[in-house]
CSV table of C-alpha atoms in Angstrom, one decimal:
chain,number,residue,atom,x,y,z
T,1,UNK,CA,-13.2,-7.9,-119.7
T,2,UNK,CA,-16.0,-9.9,-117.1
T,3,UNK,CA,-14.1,-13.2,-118.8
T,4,UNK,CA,-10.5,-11.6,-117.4
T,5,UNK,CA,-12.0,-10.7,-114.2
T,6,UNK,CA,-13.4,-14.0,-113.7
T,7,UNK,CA,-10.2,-15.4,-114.5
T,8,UNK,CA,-8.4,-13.4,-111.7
T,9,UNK,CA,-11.1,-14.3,-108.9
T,10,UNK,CA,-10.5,-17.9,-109.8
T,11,UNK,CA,-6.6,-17.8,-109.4
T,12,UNK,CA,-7.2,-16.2,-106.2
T,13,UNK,CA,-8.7,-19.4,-104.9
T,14,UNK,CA,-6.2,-21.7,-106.6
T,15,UNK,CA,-3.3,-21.7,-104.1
T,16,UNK,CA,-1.6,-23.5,-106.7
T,17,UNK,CA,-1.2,-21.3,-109.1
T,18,UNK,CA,0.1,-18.8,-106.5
T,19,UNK,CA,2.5,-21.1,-105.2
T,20,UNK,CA,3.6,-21.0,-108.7
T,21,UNK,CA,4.6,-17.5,-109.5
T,22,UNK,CA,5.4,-17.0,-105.7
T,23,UNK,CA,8.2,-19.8,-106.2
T,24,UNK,CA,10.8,-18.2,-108.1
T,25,UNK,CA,10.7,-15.0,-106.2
T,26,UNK,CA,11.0,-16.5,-102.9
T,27,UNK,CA,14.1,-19.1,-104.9
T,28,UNK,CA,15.6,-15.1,-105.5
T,29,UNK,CA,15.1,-13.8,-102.3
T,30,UNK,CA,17.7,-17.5,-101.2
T,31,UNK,CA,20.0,-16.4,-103.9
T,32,UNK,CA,20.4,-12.9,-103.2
T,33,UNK,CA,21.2,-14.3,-99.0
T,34,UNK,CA,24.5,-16.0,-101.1
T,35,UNK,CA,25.6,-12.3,-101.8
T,36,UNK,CA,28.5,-12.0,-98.7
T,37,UNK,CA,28.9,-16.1,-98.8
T,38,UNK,CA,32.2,-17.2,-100.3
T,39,UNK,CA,31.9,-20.8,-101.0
T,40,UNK,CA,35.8,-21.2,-101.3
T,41,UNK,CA,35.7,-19.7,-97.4
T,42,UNK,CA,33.1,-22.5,-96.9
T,43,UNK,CA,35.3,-25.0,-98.3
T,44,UNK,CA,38.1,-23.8,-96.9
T,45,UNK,CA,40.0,-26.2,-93.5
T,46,UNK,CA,39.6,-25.4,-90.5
T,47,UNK,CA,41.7,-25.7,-87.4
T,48,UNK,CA,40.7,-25.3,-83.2
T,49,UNK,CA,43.9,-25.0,-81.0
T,50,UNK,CA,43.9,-24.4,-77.4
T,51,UNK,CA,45.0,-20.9,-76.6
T,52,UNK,CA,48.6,-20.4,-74.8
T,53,UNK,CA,49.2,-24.4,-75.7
T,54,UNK,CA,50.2,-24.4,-79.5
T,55,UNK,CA,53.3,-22.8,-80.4
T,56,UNK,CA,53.5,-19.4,-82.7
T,57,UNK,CA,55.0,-20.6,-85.4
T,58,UNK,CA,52.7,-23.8,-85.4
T,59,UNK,CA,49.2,-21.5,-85.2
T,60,UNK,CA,51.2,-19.8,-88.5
T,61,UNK,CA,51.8,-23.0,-90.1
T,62,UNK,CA,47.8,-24.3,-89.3
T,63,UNK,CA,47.4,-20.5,-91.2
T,64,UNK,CA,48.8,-21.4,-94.7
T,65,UNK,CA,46.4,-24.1,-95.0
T,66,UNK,CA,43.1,-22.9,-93.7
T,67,UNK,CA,41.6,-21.2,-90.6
T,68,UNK,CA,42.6,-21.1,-87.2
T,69,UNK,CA,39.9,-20.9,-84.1
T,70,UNK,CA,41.5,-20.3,-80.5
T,71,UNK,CA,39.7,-21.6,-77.5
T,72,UNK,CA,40.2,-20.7,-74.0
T,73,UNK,CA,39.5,-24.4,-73.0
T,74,UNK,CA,40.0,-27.9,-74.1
T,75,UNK,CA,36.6,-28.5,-72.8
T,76,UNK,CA,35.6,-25.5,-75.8
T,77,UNK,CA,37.5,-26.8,-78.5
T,78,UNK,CA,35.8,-30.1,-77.9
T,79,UNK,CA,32.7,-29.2,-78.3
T,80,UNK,CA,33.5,-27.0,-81.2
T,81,UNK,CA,35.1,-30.3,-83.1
T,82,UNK,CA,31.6,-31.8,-81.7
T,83,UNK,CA,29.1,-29.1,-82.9
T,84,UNK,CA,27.5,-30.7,-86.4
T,85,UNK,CA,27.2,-27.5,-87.9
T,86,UNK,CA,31.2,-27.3,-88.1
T,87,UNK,CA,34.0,-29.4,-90.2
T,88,UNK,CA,36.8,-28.3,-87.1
T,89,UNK,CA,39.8,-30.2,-87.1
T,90,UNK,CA,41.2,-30.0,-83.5
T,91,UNK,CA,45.0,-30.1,-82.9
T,92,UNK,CA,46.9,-30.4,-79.5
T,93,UNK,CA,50.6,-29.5,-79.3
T,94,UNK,CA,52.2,-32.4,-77.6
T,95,UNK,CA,56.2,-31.1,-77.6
T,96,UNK,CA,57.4,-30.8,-81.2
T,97,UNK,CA,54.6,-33.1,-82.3
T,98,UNK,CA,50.9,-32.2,-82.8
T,99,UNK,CA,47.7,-34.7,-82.6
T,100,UNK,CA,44.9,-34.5,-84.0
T,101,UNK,CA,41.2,-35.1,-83.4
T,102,UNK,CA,37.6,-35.1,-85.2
T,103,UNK,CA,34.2,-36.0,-84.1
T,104,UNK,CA,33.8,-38.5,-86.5
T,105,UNK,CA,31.2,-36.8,-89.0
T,106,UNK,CA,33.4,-34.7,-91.1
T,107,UNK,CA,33.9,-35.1,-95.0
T,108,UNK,CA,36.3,-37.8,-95.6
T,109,UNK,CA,38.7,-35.3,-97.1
T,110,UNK,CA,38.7,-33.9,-93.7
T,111,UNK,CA,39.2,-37.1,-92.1
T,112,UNK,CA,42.5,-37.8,-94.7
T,113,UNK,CA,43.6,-34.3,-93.5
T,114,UNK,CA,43.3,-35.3,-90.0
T,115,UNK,CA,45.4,-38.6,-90.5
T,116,UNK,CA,47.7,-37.3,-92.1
T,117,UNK,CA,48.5,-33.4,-90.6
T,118,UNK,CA,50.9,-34.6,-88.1
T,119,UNK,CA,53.3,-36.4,-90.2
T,120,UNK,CA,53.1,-33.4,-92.9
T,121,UNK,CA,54.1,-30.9,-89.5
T,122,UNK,CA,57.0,-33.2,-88.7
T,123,UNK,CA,58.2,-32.9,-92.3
T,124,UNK,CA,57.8,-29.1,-92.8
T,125,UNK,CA,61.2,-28.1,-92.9
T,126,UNK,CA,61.7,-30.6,-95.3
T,127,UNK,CA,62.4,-29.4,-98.8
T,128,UNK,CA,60.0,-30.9,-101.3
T,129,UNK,CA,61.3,-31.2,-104.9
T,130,UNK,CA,58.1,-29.8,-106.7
T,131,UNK,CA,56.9,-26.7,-108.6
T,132,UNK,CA,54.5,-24.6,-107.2
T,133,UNK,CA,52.4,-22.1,-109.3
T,134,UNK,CA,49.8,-19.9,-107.8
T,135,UNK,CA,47.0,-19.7,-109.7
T,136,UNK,CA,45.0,-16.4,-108.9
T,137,UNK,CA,41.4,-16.6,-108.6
T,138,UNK,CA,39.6,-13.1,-110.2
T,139,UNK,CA,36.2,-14.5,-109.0
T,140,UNK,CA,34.5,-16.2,-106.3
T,141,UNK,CA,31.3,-17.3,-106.5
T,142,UNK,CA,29.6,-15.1,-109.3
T,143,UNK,CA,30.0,-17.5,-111.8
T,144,UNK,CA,27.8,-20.2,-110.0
T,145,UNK,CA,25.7,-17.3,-108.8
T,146,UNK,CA,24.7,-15.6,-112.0
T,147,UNK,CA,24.3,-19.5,-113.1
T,148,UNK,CA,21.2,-19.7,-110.3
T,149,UNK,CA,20.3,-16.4,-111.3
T,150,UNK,CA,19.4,-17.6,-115.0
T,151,UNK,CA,18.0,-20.9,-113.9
T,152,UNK,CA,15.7,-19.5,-111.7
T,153,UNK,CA,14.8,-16.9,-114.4
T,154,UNK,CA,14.2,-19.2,-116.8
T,155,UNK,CA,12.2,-20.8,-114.4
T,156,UNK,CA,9.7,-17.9,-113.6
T,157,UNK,CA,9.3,-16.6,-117.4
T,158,UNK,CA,8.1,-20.6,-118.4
T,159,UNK,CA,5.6,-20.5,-115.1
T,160,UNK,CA,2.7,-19.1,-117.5
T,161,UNK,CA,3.0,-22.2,-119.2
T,162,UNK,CA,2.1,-24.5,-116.2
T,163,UNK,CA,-0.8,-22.0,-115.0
T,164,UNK,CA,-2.3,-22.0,-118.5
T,165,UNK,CA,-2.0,-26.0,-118.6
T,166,UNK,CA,-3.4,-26.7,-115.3
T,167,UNK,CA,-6.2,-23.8,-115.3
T,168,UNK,CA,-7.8,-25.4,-118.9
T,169,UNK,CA,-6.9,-29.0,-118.1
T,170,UNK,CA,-9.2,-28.3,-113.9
T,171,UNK,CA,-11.9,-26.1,-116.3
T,172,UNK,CA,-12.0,-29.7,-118.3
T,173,UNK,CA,-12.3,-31.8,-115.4
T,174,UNK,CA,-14.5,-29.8,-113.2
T,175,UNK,CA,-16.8,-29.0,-116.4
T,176,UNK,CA,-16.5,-25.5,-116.2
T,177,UNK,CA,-15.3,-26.3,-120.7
T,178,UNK,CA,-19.0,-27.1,-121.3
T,179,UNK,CA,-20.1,-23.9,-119.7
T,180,UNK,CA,-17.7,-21.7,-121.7
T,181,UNK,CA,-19.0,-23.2,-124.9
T,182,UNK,CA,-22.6,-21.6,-124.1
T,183,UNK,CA,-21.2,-18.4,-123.0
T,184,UNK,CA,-21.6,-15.0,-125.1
T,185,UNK,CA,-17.4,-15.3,-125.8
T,186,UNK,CA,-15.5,-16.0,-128.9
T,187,UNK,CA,-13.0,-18.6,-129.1
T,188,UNK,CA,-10.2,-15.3,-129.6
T,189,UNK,CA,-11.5,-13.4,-126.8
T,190,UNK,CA,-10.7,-17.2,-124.9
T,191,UNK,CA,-7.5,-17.6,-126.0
T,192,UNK,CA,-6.4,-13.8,-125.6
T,193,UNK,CA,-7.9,-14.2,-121.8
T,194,UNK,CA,-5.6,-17.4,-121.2
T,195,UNK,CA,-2.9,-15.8,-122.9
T,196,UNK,CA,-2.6,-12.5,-121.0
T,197,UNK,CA,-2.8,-14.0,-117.8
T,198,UNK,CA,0.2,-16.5,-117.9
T,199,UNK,CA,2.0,-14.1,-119.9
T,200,UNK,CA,1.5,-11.2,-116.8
T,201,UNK,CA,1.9,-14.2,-114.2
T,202,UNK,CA,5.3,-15.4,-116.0
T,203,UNK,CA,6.3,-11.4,-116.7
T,204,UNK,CA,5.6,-10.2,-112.8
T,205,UNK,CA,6.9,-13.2,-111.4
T,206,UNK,CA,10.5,-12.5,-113.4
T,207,UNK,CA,10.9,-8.7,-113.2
T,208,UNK,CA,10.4,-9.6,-109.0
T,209,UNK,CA,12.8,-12.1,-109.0
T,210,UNK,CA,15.1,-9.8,-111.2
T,211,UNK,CA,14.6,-6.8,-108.4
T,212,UNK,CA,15.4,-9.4,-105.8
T,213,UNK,CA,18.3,-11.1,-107.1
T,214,UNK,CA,19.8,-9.2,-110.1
T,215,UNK,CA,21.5,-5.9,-110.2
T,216,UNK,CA,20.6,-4.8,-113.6
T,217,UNK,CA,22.4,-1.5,-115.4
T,218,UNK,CA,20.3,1.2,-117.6
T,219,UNK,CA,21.8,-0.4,-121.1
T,220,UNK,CA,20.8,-4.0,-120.2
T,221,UNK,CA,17.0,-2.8,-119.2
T,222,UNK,CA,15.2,-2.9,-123.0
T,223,UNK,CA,17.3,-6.4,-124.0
T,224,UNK,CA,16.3,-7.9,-120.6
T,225,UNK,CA,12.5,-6.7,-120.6
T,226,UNK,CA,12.1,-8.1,-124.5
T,227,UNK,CA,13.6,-11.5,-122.8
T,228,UNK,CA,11.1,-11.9,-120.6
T,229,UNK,CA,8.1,-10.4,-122.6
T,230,UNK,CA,8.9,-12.8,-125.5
T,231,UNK,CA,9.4,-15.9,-123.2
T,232,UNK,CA,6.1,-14.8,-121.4
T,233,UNK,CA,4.1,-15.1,-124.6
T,234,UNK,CA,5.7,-17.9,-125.7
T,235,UNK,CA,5.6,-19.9,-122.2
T,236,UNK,CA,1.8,-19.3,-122.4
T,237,UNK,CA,1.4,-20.2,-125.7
T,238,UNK,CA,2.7,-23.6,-125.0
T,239,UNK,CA,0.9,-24.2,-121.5
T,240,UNK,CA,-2.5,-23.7,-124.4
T,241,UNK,CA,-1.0,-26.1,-126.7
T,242,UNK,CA,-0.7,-28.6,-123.4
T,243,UNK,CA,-4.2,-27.7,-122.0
T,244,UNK,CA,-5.7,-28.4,-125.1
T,245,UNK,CA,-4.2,-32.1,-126.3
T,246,UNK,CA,-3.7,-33.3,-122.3
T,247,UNK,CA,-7.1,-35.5,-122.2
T,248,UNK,CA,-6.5,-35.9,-118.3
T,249,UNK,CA,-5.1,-34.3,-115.2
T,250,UNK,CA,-2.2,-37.2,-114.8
T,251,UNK,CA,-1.0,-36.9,-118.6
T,252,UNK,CA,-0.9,-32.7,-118.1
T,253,UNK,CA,1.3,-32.6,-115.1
T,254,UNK,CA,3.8,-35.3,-116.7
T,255,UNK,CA,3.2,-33.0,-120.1
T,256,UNK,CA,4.4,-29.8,-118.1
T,257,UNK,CA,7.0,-31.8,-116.0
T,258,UNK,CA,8.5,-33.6,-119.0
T,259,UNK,CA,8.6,-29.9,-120.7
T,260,UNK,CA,10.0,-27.9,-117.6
T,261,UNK,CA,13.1,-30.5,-117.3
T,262,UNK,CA,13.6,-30.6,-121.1
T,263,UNK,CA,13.4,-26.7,-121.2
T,264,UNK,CA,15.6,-26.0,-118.1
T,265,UNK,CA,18.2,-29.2,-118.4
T,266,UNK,CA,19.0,-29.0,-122.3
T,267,UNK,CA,20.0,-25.2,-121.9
T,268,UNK,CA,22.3,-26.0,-118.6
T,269,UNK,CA,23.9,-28.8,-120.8
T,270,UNK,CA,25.0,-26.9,-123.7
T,271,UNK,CA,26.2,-24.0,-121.9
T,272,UNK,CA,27.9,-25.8,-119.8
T,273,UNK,CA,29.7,-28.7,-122.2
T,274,UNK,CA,29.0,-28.0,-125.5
T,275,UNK,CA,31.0,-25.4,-127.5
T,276,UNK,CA,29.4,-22.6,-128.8
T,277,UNK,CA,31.1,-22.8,-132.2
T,278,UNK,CA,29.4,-26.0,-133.0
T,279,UNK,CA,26.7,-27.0,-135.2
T,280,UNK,CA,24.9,-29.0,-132.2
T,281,UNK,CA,25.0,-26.4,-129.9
T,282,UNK,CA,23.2,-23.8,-132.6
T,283,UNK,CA,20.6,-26.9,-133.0
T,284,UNK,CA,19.8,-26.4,-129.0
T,285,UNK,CA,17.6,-22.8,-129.9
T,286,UNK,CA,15.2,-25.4,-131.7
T,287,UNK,CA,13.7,-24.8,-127.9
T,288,UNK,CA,13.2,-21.5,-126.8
T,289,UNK,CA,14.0,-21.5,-123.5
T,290,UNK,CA,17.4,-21.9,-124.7
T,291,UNK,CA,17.4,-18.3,-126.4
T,292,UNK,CA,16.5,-17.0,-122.9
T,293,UNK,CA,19.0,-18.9,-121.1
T,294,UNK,CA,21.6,-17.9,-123.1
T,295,UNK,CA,20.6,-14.1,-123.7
T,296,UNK,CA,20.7,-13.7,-119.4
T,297,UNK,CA,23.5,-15.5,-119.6
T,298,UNK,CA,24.7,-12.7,-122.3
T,299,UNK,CA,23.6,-9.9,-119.9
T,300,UNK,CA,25.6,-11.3,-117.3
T,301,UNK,CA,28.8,-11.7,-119.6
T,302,UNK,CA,28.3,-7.9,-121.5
T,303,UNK,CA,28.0,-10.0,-124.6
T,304,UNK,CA,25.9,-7.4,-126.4
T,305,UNK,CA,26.2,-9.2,-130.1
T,306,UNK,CA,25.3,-12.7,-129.2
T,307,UNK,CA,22.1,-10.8,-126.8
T,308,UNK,CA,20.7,-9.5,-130.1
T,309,UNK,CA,20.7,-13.2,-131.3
T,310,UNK,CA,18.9,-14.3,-128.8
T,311,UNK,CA,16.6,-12.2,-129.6
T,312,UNK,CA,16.1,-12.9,-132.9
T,313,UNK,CA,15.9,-16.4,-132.5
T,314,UNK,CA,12.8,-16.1,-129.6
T,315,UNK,CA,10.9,-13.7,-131.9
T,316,UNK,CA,11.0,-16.1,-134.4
T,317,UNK,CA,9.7,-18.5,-131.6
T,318,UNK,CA,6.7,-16.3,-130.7
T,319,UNK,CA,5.8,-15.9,-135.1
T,320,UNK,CA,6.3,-19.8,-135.5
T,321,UNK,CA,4.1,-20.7,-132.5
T,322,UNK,CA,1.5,-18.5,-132.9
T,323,UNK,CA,1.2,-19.7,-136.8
T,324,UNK,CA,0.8,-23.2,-135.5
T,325,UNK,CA,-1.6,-22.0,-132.5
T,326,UNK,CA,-4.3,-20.8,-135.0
T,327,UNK,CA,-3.6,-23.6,-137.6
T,328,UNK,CA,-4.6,-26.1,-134.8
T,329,UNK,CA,-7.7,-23.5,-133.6
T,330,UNK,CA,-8.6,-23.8,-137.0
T,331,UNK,CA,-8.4,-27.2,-137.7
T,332,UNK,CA,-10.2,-27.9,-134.3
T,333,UNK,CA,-13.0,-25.6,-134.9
T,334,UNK,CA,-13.9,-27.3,-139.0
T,335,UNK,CA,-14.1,-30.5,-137.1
């Protein structure tokens, strides 16, 4: 227990290590801002005209293809067009004809729209031999949404690996190693310390960021907490396995970096191209935070069957690991 405590009072100091839980909370709090955002509104055209100047039924026509701002002034619209925080097309009725103008930092699609809007308003009334299907849209943005939401969960349950790295691999450079070995405390009681702490840090750091970002219903609470609690474990496990074999502080950090993009980017990529049917993408659970990518994943999509999977697979993960954990702390203690 004095081991644990001393544990705590040294993360306290390290504003590392609270950077690193803090992260994915305050990466849920930006998420959960996108709530009332539309990005198709975002991406969406839009028009300035000058009040009383454009014609109805040209203001209706600007309508079918994005949005339409009216300005009191020229001087107004102007600086609208101007302001870099908008993508404003301005347009100025000139008798049956309309000009355009931009400020000259727009997309480029925006600048094609530009060029060409006046020629397409001189043929509207021209009949267009093309088929037009309307393809209705049941979402907006929750797809991409509840794809942030996973990353970022992801993210936070595999912290406790990169606190458990750096805290052994600074305890080897500083020396404080040496002065464990002396100390009344069994290699377990050691391990259990290390263990407990990155799994809580990973655990807390989740559940938050869940709270923040993720509205979660009463049947999808004991599925979600055995996600995190069994990506906890294992996330610490493997910031012990990188602690122990990273002989310096350069080769940890690339250690933890080259596992944090292997463990986020492989799980992206096979949800996102491969088909689930397929032999490769069943060979993607070989890492574990591909079991937890795809069980949030299965919270998000109701997919109660392939959840249980999941499961399976990252409890298997945690067995397999720890196996290996104590060959190794066996193997290291005969030599």
């Amino acid at each position: 227990m004095n081991g644990l405590k001393y544990q705590l009072k040294n993360i306290r100091h390290d504003k590392m290590c609270i950077l690193t839980f803090l992260l994915p909370v305050v990466v849920g709090i930006a998420i959960s801002l996108l709530s009332d955002v539309s990005f198709l509104s975002i991406s969406e055209t839009s028009f300035g005209i000058v009040q009383n100047e454009a014609a109805d039924d040209t203001a209706v026509w600007l309508q079918q293809s994005g949005t339409v701002t009216q300005y009191e002034t020229f001087d107004a619209l102007r600086n609208a067009v101007n302001d870099p925080s908008t993508q404003m097309i301005g347009v100025i009725q000139v008798d049956d004809t309309i000009q355009t103008f931009i400020s000259g930092d727009e997309l480029e699609v925006n600048r094609v729209i530009a060029d060409t809007l006046p020629q397409i308003y001189e043929n509207r009334t021209d009949s267009l031999p093309v088929e037009r299907m309307l393809i209705h849209v049941e979402t907006d943005n929750e797809g991409l949404k509840s794809l942030l939401i996973a990353i970022t969960l992801v993210t936070a349950m595999f912290m406790g690996c990169t606190f458990n790295a750096m805290s052994i691999i600074s305890e080897k450079e500083e020396g404080i190693s040496f002065i464990m070995q002396i100390l009344p405390m069994t290699t377990q009681s050691y391990v259990v310390q290390k263990i407990t702490l990155g799994f809580i840090g990973g655990a807390a750091s989740t559940i938050v960021t869940a709270l923040i970002c993720m509205r979660i219903e009463l049947a999808q609470v004991l599925p979600f907490l055995m996600i995190i609690l069994l990506s906890a474990y294992i996330a610490a496990l493997i910031g012990l396995f990188i602690g122990i074999f990273a002989n310096g502080l350069m080769i940890g950090i690339v250690s933890i970096k080259m596992v944090m993009i292997l463990f986020l980017a492989l799980p992206i990529f096979f949800y996102l191209i491969v088909p689930d049917e397929t032999i490769l993408f069943g060979l993607s659970y070989i890492l574990p935070s591909s079991a937890t990518f795809y069980g949030i994943m299965d919270l998000f999509n109701r997919q109660f069957t392939k959840l249980w999977s999941a499961l399976a697979v990252l409890l298997t993960h945690a067995i397999l690991l720890s196996i290996v954990y104590k060959l190794v702390q066996m193997r290291r203690t005969k030599v």
